[in-house]
Amino acid sequence: MLRRSMENMKLVVNYTLGRARKVYFMAIPENEQELKKSRFYFTISDAAAQTIVQLAGGTFLVALMAYVGISDANIGVITSLGSFVALFQLLTLGYVMKLKKYKFFVCFTALQRLFFVWMYFVPLLTIPLTLKMGLIIIFYCIAQIFVQIGTPATQDWIASLVPNQVRGRYLATKDSVAVGVVATIMLLSGMILDYFKKDNIIVGFSLLGSLILLLVAVNFICLSKMKEPKLAYLNREGKEIHGRMVKRLHESETEYKGESLWTGLKEALKSSHFRKAISLNFLWMLSFYIALPFNASYQIKELQLPYTFIMMVGFLSNMMRVCLTPKLGKLADTYGMARILKYVLFALGISQLMIACTVPSNAYRMTIISTFFAALGWTFIGPGLFGIQLEFLEKDKRVIQLTILSSLSGMFGFFISLIGGCILDYLQHNPFMLMGRELYAQQVLNLLGFIMILMTIGYIQFFIQTAHVQVNCEDGTVI
């Protein structure tokens, strides 16, 4: 009886492993329809992932950290840790480059967003406040580490599924769907937190954690349903083989042993196109991290705006973003990513200028104006930056160059947030006076952010738009 049970258990295990291998290592798109279906699943998974980012960051993360007693300056720096841990992309680069397939690795790293879930259940624990602070920071960092190390492989995977000639349209449409989902769920979440914040905000945090759990499941399932064009081992007929067939044929293919980080960095820096791409990223990080990480705490503490108001304004402005993003994607396919990116960056700069003029007496009016300009800016900043990277980076070295670009930019962004945090802390204790009027620290930071965005726009005008790149059109085609 025991022997039969063991045999049945072995059959179940073998069957499960076989199904897993088929799903994560053998699913290859064989026609255009399967490519479209994979892009559809990625759109859904990305919408879930972006919603998780918003629920596990921004206003809600600020509320959670403020509840356990973390200061404004430290909150801004902690939320920027997601950028700093991009360093782990470099540490895992050798391993990632050895992978024959990315799908299992991407799905595994996506599943680690569960740490965002545990973060919101920390207030339920009966432990000292300092330990709660530590656990929230640890869970946040672990989740961000896995998100970061999975990002280059994810980007290369979706890039391989989308032909260049429709890349702007697809990325914009994907973002507009994500924005619609994010805006709706954020509005609902803001109402939940407002409802519970006076009497029992811990219940509100628990409901947010449960919602993130559901979104993690959606993200993981949709990624698992996607197919990957990247091939592993091939036989003499050019067909992909797995398992025992690989050992039986004793392929003469030489395994990729991985190049050193220093070698990969030197090779990347030799390319003028890579240097332009990373310089643009550095300028964007400077514009973003000098001010934006600190605005959520400004709205909640100094301006004392209700969560429901913040989310309602965000919802309405994001509905505008849903309508505009696909149109901007089409314009980018026609006139170029850089030109459209330049215009939307200016809109975000106007938003920062509006925040620099916001005080408690005009908070409601100015928040509405600045949020709508921010939504206009965010319509194409993400797709625009990513699209420029795909145009400027070499296809056969895309993963390693995306990793280097992302990790170096992330570390730079984190150090900028540290500088921003120091400026914020200094100005809160030594207020800046203008024409006899005391300015809030965040007003000064947003004015600096506006100046940095103007510099970024100038760089795009004179260095990115004047560059000549060889665009690869093989992605997203069935060979």
Tab-separated table of C-alpha atoms in Angstrom:
chain	number	residue	atom	x	y	z
A	1	MET	CA	0.000	0.000	0.000
A	2	LEU	CA	2.803	2.368	0.942
A	3	ARG	CA	4.663	1.473	-2.244
A	4	ARG	CA	1.604	2.220	-4.391
A	5	SER	CA	1.142	5.552	-2.619
A	6	MET	CA	4.773	6.433	-3.281
A	7	GLU	CA	4.384	5.520	-6.955
A	8	ASN	CA	1.232	7.629	-7.234
A	9	MET	CA	3.009	10.514	-5.560
A	10	LYS	CA	5.907	10.143	-8.006
A	11	LEU	CA	3.485	10.171	-10.959
A	12	VAL	CA	1.831	13.343	-9.630
A	13	VAL	CA	5.198	15.045	-9.134
A	14	ASN	CA	6.429	14.028	-12.597
A	15	TYR	CA	3.184	15.172	-14.203
A	16	THR	CA	3.364	18.524	-12.384
A	17	LEU	CA	7.005	19.058	-13.361
A	18	GLY	CA	6.194	18.097	-16.949
A	19	ARG	CA	3.333	20.589	-17.111
A	20	ALA	CA	5.528	23.290	-15.559
A	21	ARG	CA	8.299	22.639	-18.083
A	22	LYS	CA	5.789	22.829	-20.920
A	23	VAL	CA	4.376	26.131	-19.663
A	24	TYR	CA	7.604	27.879	-18.645
A	25	PHE	CA	10.210	26.457	-21.016
A	26	MET	CA	8.459	25.095	-24.130
A	27	ALA	CA	5.727	27.649	-24.932
A	28	ILE	CA	6.835	29.325	-28.185
A	29	PRO	CA	4.551	31.557	-30.324
A	30	GLU	CA	4.028	29.793	-33.640
A	31	ASN	CA	1.968	32.410	-35.479
A	32	GLU	CA	0.898	36.043	-35.406
A	33	GLN	CA	-2.249	35.202	-33.446
A	34	GLU	CA	-0.209	33.761	-30.580
A	35	LEU	CA	1.992	36.856	-30.567
A	36	LYS	CA	-1.106	39.049	-30.248
A	37	LYS	CA	-2.469	36.864	-27.469
A	38	SER	CA	0.840	37.123	-25.574
A	39	ARG	CA	0.791	40.906	-25.944
A	40	PHE	CA	-2.795	40.913	-24.624
A	41	TYR	CA	-1.778	38.910	-21.542
A	42	PHE	CA	1.183	41.224	-20.971
A	43	THR	CA	-1.167	44.230	-21.081
A	44	ILE	CA	-3.256	42.701	-18.285
A	45	SER	CA	-0.232	41.630	-16.234
A	46	ASP	CA	1.353	45.069	-16.592
A	47	ALA	CA	-1.888	46.750	-15.488
A	48	ALA	CA	-1.836	44.583	-12.355
A	49	ALA	CA	1.878	45.290	-11.784
A	50	GLN	CA	1.458	49.060	-12.157
A	51	THR	CA	-1.500	49.013	-9.778
A	52	ILE	CA	0.610	47.146	-7.218
A	53	VAL	CA	3.318	49.804	-7.588
A	54	GLN	CA	0.791	52.540	-6.813
A	55	LEU	CA	-0.818	50.684	-3.889
A	56	ALA	CA	2.594	49.817	-2.437
A	57	GLY	CA	3.994	53.315	-2.925
A	58	GLY	CA	3.028	56.973	-3.074
A	59	THR	CA	0.187	58.162	-0.862
A	60	PHE	CA	-0.648	54.756	0.625
A	61	LEU	CA	2.929	53.894	1.545
A	62	VAL	CA	3.337	57.365	3.045
A	63	ALA	CA	0.197	56.757	5.157
A	64	LEU	CA	1.547	53.398	6.339
A	65	MET	CA	4.991	54.773	7.203
A	66	ALA	CA	3.571	57.869	8.859
A	67	TYR	CA	1.337	55.594	10.978
A	68	VAL	CA	4.395	53.828	12.404
A	69	GLY	CA	6.209	57.139	12.977
A	70	ILE	CA	8.683	57.524	10.087
A	71	SER	CA	9.614	61.170	9.298
A	72	ASP	CA	8.924	63.013	6.004
A	73	ALA	CA	12.554	63.112	4.855
A	74	ASN	CA	13.057	59.423	5.648
A	75	ILE	CA	9.808	58.477	3.879
A	76	GLY	CA	11.046	60.152	0.678
A	77	VAL	CA	14.383	58.345	0.887
A	78	ILE	CA	12.784	54.961	1.679
A	79	THR	CA	10.376	55.201	-1.252
A	80	SER	CA	13.425	55.900	-3.435
A	81	LEU	CA	15.076	52.654	-2.303
A	82	GLY	CA	13.258	50.958	-5.190
A	83	SER	CA	15.593	52.889	-7.444
A	84	PHE	CA	18.736	52.125	-5.440
A	85	VAL	CA	18.164	48.353	-5.328
A	86	ALA	CA	18.484	48.379	-9.125
A	87	LEU	CA	22.103	47.681	-8.141
A	88	PHE	CA	21.006	44.043	-7.735
A	89	GLN	CA	20.451	43.913	-11.496
A	90	LEU	CA	24.217	44.144	-11.892
A	91	LEU	CA	24.855	41.526	-9.215
A	92	THR	CA	22.565	39.010	-10.947
A	93	LEU	CA	23.536	39.947	-14.504
A	94	GLY	CA	25.884	36.982	-14.976
A	95	TYR	CA	23.142	34.547	-13.965
A	96	VAL	CA	20.476	36.192	-16.144
A	97	MET	CA	22.720	36.201	-19.215
A	98	LYS	CA	23.227	32.435	-18.878
A	99	LEU	CA	19.489	31.752	-19.023
A	100	LYS	CA	18.250	30.134	-22.205
A	101	LYS	CA	14.720	31.306	-21.422
A	102	TYR	CA	13.476	34.251	-19.356
A	103	LYS	CA	9.860	33.243	-18.709
A	104	PHE	CA	10.312	31.195	-15.523
A	105	PHE	CA	12.727	33.763	-14.093
A	106	VAL	CA	10.323	36.648	-14.810
A	107	CYS	CA	7.357	34.778	-13.300
A	108	PHE	CA	9.355	33.864	-10.194
A	109	THR	CA	10.480	37.446	-9.577
A	110	ALA	CA	6.929	38.720	-10.201
A	111	LEU	CA	5.621	36.382	-7.485
A	112	GLN	CA	7.880	38.065	-4.919
A	113	ARG	CA	5.575	41.095	-4.998
A	114	LEU	CA	3.872	39.165	-2.191
A	115	PHE	CA	6.252	41.001	0.147
A	116	PHE	CA	4.236	44.158	-0.590
A	117	VAL	CA	1.237	42.254	0.787
A	118	TRP	CA	2.955	41.327	4.075
A	119	MET	CA	4.029	44.960	4.463
A	120	TYR	CA	0.417	46.102	4.943
A	121	PHE	CA	-0.263	43.434	7.558
A	122	VAL	CA	2.641	44.544	9.789
A	123	PRO	CA	0.422	46.993	11.797
A	124	LEU	CA	-1.586	43.958	12.977
A	125	LEU	CA	1.466	42.567	14.795
A	126	THR	CA	1.785	43.171	18.527
A	127	ILE	CA	5.454	44.153	18.468
A	128	PRO	CA	7.327	47.393	19.315
A	129	LEU	CA	6.960	50.320	16.914
A	130	THR	CA	10.639	50.268	15.933
A	131	LEU	CA	10.321	46.617	14.844
A	132	LYS	CA	7.256	47.519	12.769
A	133	MET	CA	9.285	50.242	11.054
A	134	GLY	CA	12.078	47.768	10.351
A	135	LEU	CA	9.769	45.057	8.973
A	136	ILE	CA	7.978	47.476	6.640
A	137	ILE	CA	11.295	48.731	5.253
A	138	ILE	CA	12.677	45.160	4.897
A	139	PHE	CA	9.566	43.837	3.122
A	140	TYR	CA	9.504	46.880	0.842
A	141	CYS	CA	13.164	46.448	-0.079
A	142	ILE	CA	12.910	42.687	-0.721
A	143	ALA	CA	9.924	43.170	-3.030
A	144	GLN	CA	11.688	45.996	-4.872
A	145	ILE	CA	14.866	43.908	-5.272
A	146	PHE	CA	12.986	41.120	-7.046
A	147	VAL	CA	11.019	43.595	-9.159
A	148	GLN	CA	14.266	45.254	-10.235
A	149	ILE	CA	16.216	42.094	-11.092
A	150	GLY	CA	13.296	40.838	-13.180
A	151	THR	CA	12.830	44.108	-15.086
A	152	PRO	CA	15.509	43.820	-17.856
A	153	ALA	CA	14.425	40.272	-18.777
A	154	THR	CA	10.767	41.378	-18.772
A	155	GLN	CA	11.563	44.346	-21.015
A	156	ASP	CA	13.517	42.197	-23.449
A	157	TRP	CA	10.675	39.641	-23.488
A	158	ILE	CA	7.983	42.166	-24.398
A	159	ALA	CA	10.287	43.930	-26.868
A	160	SER	CA	10.710	40.613	-28.689
A	161	LEU	CA	6.916	40.325	-29.016
A	162	VAL	CA	6.299	43.806	-30.487
A	163	PRO	CA	7.391	44.857	-34.004
A	164	ASN	CA	9.130	48.239	-34.061
A	165	GLN	CA	6.643	49.783	-36.497
A	166	VAL	CA	3.784	49.453	-33.964
A	167	ARG	CA	5.878	49.751	-30.794
A	168	GLY	CA	4.758	53.272	-29.866
A	169	ARG	CA	1.103	52.389	-30.439
A	170	TYR	CA	1.292	49.187	-28.393
A	171	LEU	CA	3.228	50.698	-25.470
A	172	ALA	CA	0.844	53.646	-25.340
A	173	THR	CA	-2.259	51.431	-25.500
A	174	LYS	CA	-0.823	49.154	-22.804
A	175	ASP	CA	-0.177	52.161	-20.592
A	176	SER	CA	-3.651	53.607	-21.156
A	177	VAL	CA	-5.250	50.315	-20.086
A	178	ALA	CA	-3.009	50.221	-17.021
A	179	VAL	CA	-3.871	53.808	-16.144
A	180	GLY	CA	-7.599	53.096	-16.343
A	181	VAL	CA	-7.232	50.115	-14.014
A	182	VAL	CA	-4.888	51.979	-11.661
A	183	ALA	CA	-7.132	55.051	-11.477
A	184	THR	CA	-10.246	53.022	-10.672
A	185	ILE	CA	-8.604	50.895	-7.994
A	186	MET	CA	-6.764	53.866	-6.485
A	187	LEU	CA	-10.024	55.790	-6.139
A	188	LEU	CA	-11.649	52.827	-4.410
A	189	SER	CA	-8.606	52.365	-2.161
A	190	GLY	CA	-8.564	56.053	-1.222
A	191	MET	CA	-12.209	55.867	-0.173
A	192	ILE	CA	-11.460	52.747	1.892
A	193	LEU	CA	-8.550	54.411	3.687
A	194	ASP	CA	-10.531	57.605	4.298
A	195	TYR	CA	-13.399	55.568	5.757
A	196	PHE	CA	-11.163	53.735	8.246
A	197	LYS	CA	-8.500	56.387	8.980
A	198	LYS	CA	-10.257	57.934	11.989
A	199	ASP	CA	-11.441	54.872	13.877
A	200	ASN	CA	-9.502	51.833	12.652
A	201	ILE	CA	-6.969	52.542	9.912
A	202	ILE	CA	-5.374	49.097	10.477
A	203	VAL	CA	-8.457	47.533	8.864
A	204	GLY	CA	-7.907	49.821	5.870
A	205	PHE	CA	-4.283	48.679	5.604
A	206	SER	CA	-5.390	45.023	5.771
A	207	LEU	CA	-7.889	45.542	2.945
A	208	LEU	CA	-5.160	47.167	0.817
A	209	GLY	CA	-2.894	44.181	1.485
A	210	SER	CA	-5.667	41.778	0.425
A	211	LEU	CA	-6.208	43.752	-2.787
A	212	ILE	CA	-2.484	43.604	-3.608
A	213	LEU	CA	-2.605	39.821	-3.020
A	214	LEU	CA	-5.320	39.496	-5.674
A	215	LEU	CA	-3.341	41.644	-8.122
A	216	VAL	CA	-0.175	39.567	-7.588
A	217	ALA	CA	-2.165	36.466	-8.552
A	218	VAL	CA	-3.476	38.169	-11.729
A	219	ASN	CA	0.033	39.346	-12.652
A	220	PHE	CA	1.565	35.886	-12.171
A	221	ILE	CA	-1.185	34.000	-14.046
A	222	CYS	CA	-1.077	36.327	-17.076
A	223	LEU	CA	2.729	36.150	-17.311
A	224	SER	CA	2.467	32.354	-17.155
A	225	LYS	CA	0.036	32.367	-20.096
A	226	MET	CA	2.386	34.394	-22.317
A	227	LYS	CA	4.668	32.709	-24.841
A	228	GLU	CA	8.323	33.535	-25.404
A	229	PRO	CA	10.042	33.769	-28.818
A	230	LYS	CA	13.484	33.222	-27.256
A	231	LEU	CA	14.787	29.752	-28.236
A	232	ALA	CA	16.932	27.423	-26.096
A	233	TYR	CA	18.747	24.410	-27.579
A	234	LEU	CA	18.255	23.634	-31.281
A	235	ASN	CA	18.808	20.399	-33.194
A	236	ARG	CA	20.295	20.149	-36.681
A	237	GLU	CA	16.923	20.963	-38.249
A	238	GLY	CA	16.695	24.197	-36.255
A	239	LYS	CA	13.907	22.960	-33.976
A	240	GLU	CA	13.971	23.532	-30.236
A	241	ILE	CA	14.656	20.503	-28.052
A	242	HIS	CA	14.533	19.866	-24.299
A	243	GLY	CA	15.504	17.411	-21.574
A	244	ARG	CA	17.016	14.097	-22.599
A	245	MET	CA	17.184	15.074	-26.255
A	246	VAL	CA	19.708	17.754	-25.362
A	247	LYS	CA	21.921	15.257	-23.535
A	248	ARG	CA	21.484	12.606	-26.217
A	249	LEU	CA	22.592	14.817	-29.061
A	250	HIS	CA	25.590	16.205	-27.119
A	251	GLU	CA	25.262	19.593	-28.709
A	252	SER	CA	28.525	21.269	-29.523
A	253	GLU	CA	27.061	24.646	-28.647
A	254	THR	CA	29.299	26.543	-26.274
A	255	GLU	CA	27.563	27.771	-23.159
A	256	TYR	CA	27.568	31.487	-22.513
A	257	LYS	CA	29.918	31.913	-19.563
A	258	GLY	CA	29.063	35.517	-18.993
A	259	GLU	CA	31.355	38.502	-19.329
A	260	SER	CA	32.589	40.535	-16.424
A	261	LEU	CA	30.652	43.569	-15.367
A	262	TRP	CA	33.616	45.803	-16.155
A	263	THR	CA	33.914	44.360	-19.676
A	264	GLY	CA	30.200	44.766	-20.333
A	265	LEU	CA	30.274	48.340	-19.026
A	266	LYS	CA	33.284	49.259	-21.174
A	267	GLU	CA	31.638	47.785	-24.267
A	268	ALA	CA	28.434	49.694	-23.572
A	269	LEU	CA	30.220	53.006	-22.954
A	270	LYS	CA	32.042	52.691	-26.283
A	271	SER	CA	28.683	53.127	-27.992
A	272	SER	CA	27.710	56.781	-28.461
A	273	HIS	CA	24.052	55.721	-28.631
A	274	PHE	CA	24.272	54.018	-25.230
A	275	ARG	CA	25.948	57.095	-23.758
A	276	LYS	CA	23.114	59.267	-25.041
A	277	ALA	CA	20.490	56.868	-23.650
A	278	ILE	CA	22.047	56.731	-20.183
A	279	SER	CA	22.627	60.505	-20.099
A	280	LEU	CA	18.933	61.026	-20.845
A	281	ASN	CA	18.041	58.598	-18.046
A	282	PHE	CA	20.340	60.404	-15.607
A	283	LEU	CA	18.731	63.751	-16.405
A	284	TRP	CA	15.274	62.219	-15.975
A	285	MET	CA	16.263	60.718	-12.611
A	286	LEU	CA	17.581	64.113	-11.530
A	287	SER	CA	14.278	65.754	-12.536
A	288	PHE	CA	12.146	63.074	-10.852
A	289	TYR	CA	13.916	62.275	-7.581
A	290	ILE	CA	14.816	65.797	-6.510
A	291	ALA	CA	11.169	66.563	-5.670
A	292	LEU	CA	8.454	64.084	-6.642
A	293	PRO	CA	9.101	61.431	-3.914
A	294	PHE	CA	8.315	64.074	-1.261
A	295	ASN	CA	5.054	65.429	-2.706
A	296	ALA	CA	2.754	62.750	-1.262
A	297	SER	CA	3.754	63.585	2.319
A	298	TYR	CA	3.334	67.303	1.481
A	299	GLN	CA	-0.270	66.709	0.386
A	300	ILE	CA	-1.127	64.639	3.449
A	301	LYS	CA	0.694	66.552	6.200
A	302	GLU	CA	1.230	70.225	5.297
A	303	LEU	CA	-1.717	70.645	2.889
A	304	GLN	CA	-3.930	68.186	4.856
A	305	LEU	CA	-5.832	66.984	1.800
A	306	PRO	CA	-8.267	64.041	2.242
A	307	TYR	CA	-7.318	60.732	0.596
A	308	THR	CA	-10.648	60.646	-1.253
A	309	PHE	CA	-10.041	64.090	-2.773
A	310	ILE	CA	-6.518	63.141	-3.881
A	311	MET	CA	-7.742	59.908	-5.456
A	312	MET	CA	-10.795	61.524	-7.079
A	313	VAL	CA	-8.675	64.186	-8.769
A	314	GLY	CA	-6.201	61.489	-9.797
A	315	PHE	CA	-9.028	59.345	-11.170
A	316	LEU	CA	-10.483	62.133	-13.329
A	317	SER	CA	-7.099	63.231	-14.647
A	318	ASN	CA	-6.154	59.644	-15.396
A	319	MET	CA	-9.332	59.186	-17.424
A	320	MET	CA	-8.002	61.990	-19.594
A	321	ARG	CA	-4.694	60.138	-19.713
A	322	VAL	CA	-6.440	56.947	-20.878
A	323	CYS	CA	-7.940	58.842	-23.820
A	324	LEU	CA	-4.750	60.674	-24.807
A	325	THR	CA	-2.086	57.973	-24.416
A	326	PRO	CA	-3.028	55.837	-27.485
A	327	LYS	CA	-3.190	58.985	-29.636
A	328	LEU	CA	0.278	60.041	-28.480
A	329	GLY	CA	1.521	56.524	-29.237
A	330	LYS	CA	0.360	56.867	-32.841
A	331	LEU	CA	1.981	60.301	-33.069
A	332	ALA	CA	5.237	58.823	-31.719
A	333	ASP	CA	5.209	56.120	-34.440
A	334	THR	CA	4.797	58.899	-37.007
A	335	TYR	CA	6.994	61.731	-35.676
A	336	GLY	CA	9.377	59.921	-33.318
A	337	MET	CA	9.512	59.009	-29.637
A	338	ALA	CA	11.845	61.855	-28.675
A	339	ARG	CA	9.674	64.656	-30.040
A	340	ILE	CA	6.544	63.501	-28.180
A	341	LEU	CA	8.548	62.795	-25.012
A	342	LYS	CA	9.838	66.363	-25.062
A	343	TYR	CA	6.323	67.808	-25.033
A	344	VAL	CA	4.961	65.585	-22.251
A	345	LEU	CA	7.999	66.309	-20.090
A	346	PHE	CA	7.194	70.001	-20.372
A	347	ALA	CA	3.657	69.278	-19.142
A	348	LEU	CA	5.101	67.474	-16.090
A	349	GLY	CA	7.379	70.461	-15.523
A	350	ILE	CA	4.345	72.773	-15.453
A	351	SER	CA	2.828	70.436	-12.848
A	352	GLN	CA	5.913	70.814	-10.642
A	353	LEU	CA	5.786	74.586	-11.080
A	354	MET	CA	2.143	74.531	-9.928
A	355	ILE	CA	3.073	72.503	-6.834
A	356	ALA	CA	5.805	75.041	-6.109
A	357	CYS	CA	3.006	77.640	-5.924
A	358	THR	CA	0.726	75.488	-3.720
A	359	VAL	CA	0.039	76.421	-0.078
A	360	PRO	CA	-2.794	75.383	2.295
A	361	SER	CA	-4.949	78.389	1.311
A	362	ASN	CA	-5.056	77.385	-2.389
A	363	ALA	CA	-4.353	73.657	-1.973
A	364	TYR	CA	-7.578	72.290	-3.497
A	365	ARG	CA	-7.488	74.505	-6.586
A	366	MET	CA	-3.756	74.154	-7.295
A	367	THR	CA	-3.794	70.389	-6.664
A	368	ILE	CA	-6.469	69.966	-9.339
A	369	ILE	CA	-4.447	72.010	-11.851
A	370	SER	CA	-1.095	70.360	-11.064
A	371	THR	CA	-2.584	66.849	-11.125
A	372	PHE	CA	-4.090	67.355	-14.569
A	373	PHE	CA	-0.793	68.660	-15.956
A	374	ALA	CA	0.993	65.709	-14.314
A	375	ALA	CA	-1.452	63.286	-15.959
A	376	LEU	CA	-0.789	64.930	-19.314
A	377	GLY	CA	2.932	64.502	-18.706
A	378	TRP	CA	2.667	60.873	-17.628
A	379	THR	CA	0.663	59.979	-20.760
A	380	PHE	CA	3.885	59.171	-22.587
A	381	ILE	CA	6.916	59.539	-20.330
A	382	GLY	CA	7.193	55.795	-19.602
A	383	PRO	CA	6.606	54.565	-23.187
A	384	GLY	CA	8.744	57.410	-24.572
A	385	LEU	CA	11.805	56.670	-22.434
A	386	PHE	CA	11.517	52.924	-23.028
A	387	GLY	CA	10.985	53.411	-26.757
A	388	ILE	CA	14.119	55.572	-27.028
A	389	GLN	CA	16.107	52.945	-25.144
A	390	LEU	CA	14.971	50.209	-27.534
A	391	GLU	CA	15.987	52.366	-30.498
A	392	PHE	CA	19.393	53.286	-29.074
A	393	LEU	CA	20.485	49.922	-27.633
A	394	GLU	CA	21.883	47.045	-29.688
A	395	LYS	CA	19.399	44.189	-30.093
A	396	ASP	CA	21.888	41.371	-29.462
A	397	LYS	CA	23.180	43.121	-26.308
A	398	ARG	CA	19.835	44.524	-25.204
A	399	VAL	CA	19.522	42.663	-21.891
A	400	ILE	CA	23.002	43.541	-20.621
A	401	GLN	CA	22.711	47.158	-21.768
A	402	LEU	CA	19.223	47.539	-20.269
A	403	THR	CA	20.576	46.107	-17.015
A	404	ILE	CA	23.537	48.488	-16.890
A	405	LEU	CA	21.395	51.462	-17.865
A	406	SER	CA	18.655	50.668	-15.366
A	407	SER	CA	20.943	49.877	-12.437
A	408	LEU	CA	23.259	52.865	-12.859
A	409	SER	CA	20.300	55.200	-13.382
A	410	GLY	CA	18.567	53.706	-10.347
A	411	MET	CA	21.563	54.239	-8.073
A	412	PHE	CA	21.946	57.784	-9.373
A	413	GLY	CA	18.239	58.439	-8.710
A	414	PHE	CA	18.555	57.154	-5.149
A	415	PHE	CA	21.497	59.446	-4.367
A	416	ILE	CA	19.524	62.368	-5.814
A	417	SER	CA	16.645	61.476	-3.456
A	418	LEU	CA	19.134	61.480	-0.563
A	419	ILE	CA	20.197	64.978	-1.572
A	420	GLY	CA	16.537	65.965	-1.869
A	421	GLY	CA	15.870	64.509	1.589
A	422	CYS	CA	18.752	66.480	3.081
A	423	ILE	CA	17.516	69.697	1.445
A	424	LEU	CA	13.978	68.961	2.697
A	425	ASP	CA	15.168	68.324	6.251
A	426	TYR	CA	17.324	71.489	6.233
A	427	LEU	CA	14.555	73.711	4.869
A	428	GLN	CA	12.017	72.344	7.373
A	429	HIS	CA	14.306	73.460	10.201
A	430	ASN	CA	15.593	76.600	8.410
A	431	PRO	CA	12.682	77.951	6.336
A	432	PHE	CA	13.488	79.769	3.088
A	433	MET	CA	12.048	83.298	2.896
A	434	LEU	CA	10.891	84.925	-0.343
A	435	MET	CA	9.648	88.535	-0.280
A	436	GLY	CA	9.030	88.239	3.450
A	437	ARG	CA	7.015	85.031	3.045
A	438	GLU	CA	8.064	81.633	4.366
A	439	LEU	CA	8.149	78.863	1.754
A	440	TYR	CA	7.481	75.207	2.449
A	441	ALA	CA	10.443	72.927	1.732
A	442	GLN	CA	8.527	71.037	-0.971
A	443	GLN	CA	7.859	74.291	-2.827
A	444	VAL	CA	11.602	74.889	-3.199
A	445	LEU	CA	12.231	71.272	-4.262
A	446	ASN	CA	9.549	71.404	-6.953
A	447	LEU	CA	10.993	74.608	-8.346
A	448	LEU	CA	14.341	72.807	-8.628
A	449	GLY	CA	12.554	69.893	-10.331
A	450	PHE	CA	11.043	72.249	-12.910
A	451	ILE	CA	14.498	73.621	-13.763
A	452	MET	CA	15.874	70.069	-14.136
A	453	ILE	CA	13.051	69.113	-16.499
A	454	LEU	CA	13.876	72.105	-18.711
A	455	MET	CA	17.462	70.800	-18.861
A	456	THR	CA	16.195	67.331	-19.860
A	457	ILE	CA	14.056	68.810	-22.637
A	458	GLY	CA	17.080	70.723	-23.927
A	459	TYR	CA	19.143	67.526	-23.996
A	460	ILE	CA	16.447	65.740	-26.024
A	461	GLN	CA	16.290	68.659	-28.453
A	462	PHE	CA	20.012	68.935	-29.131
A	463	PHE	CA	21.383	65.415	-28.560
A	464	ILE	CA	18.621	62.788	-28.877
A	465	GLN	CA	16.649	64.164	-31.810
A	466	THR	CA	19.837	64.830	-33.788
A	467	ALA	CA	21.145	61.238	-33.351
A	468	HIS	CA	20.920	58.755	-36.210
A	469	VAL	CA	20.026	55.222	-35.110
A	470	GLN	CA	19.616	51.955	-36.965
A	471	VAL	CA	16.162	50.706	-35.987
A	472	ASN	CA	15.758	46.919	-35.803
A	473	CYS	CA	12.445	45.697	-37.214
A	474	GLU	CA	12.767	41.962	-36.560
A	475	ASP	CA	11.108	41.945	-33.127
A	476	GLY	CA	7.600	40.586	-32.907
A	477	THR	CA	7.823	38.455	-36.048
A	478	VAL	CA	7.522	34.685	-36.297
A	479	ILE	CA	10.599	33.205	-37.950
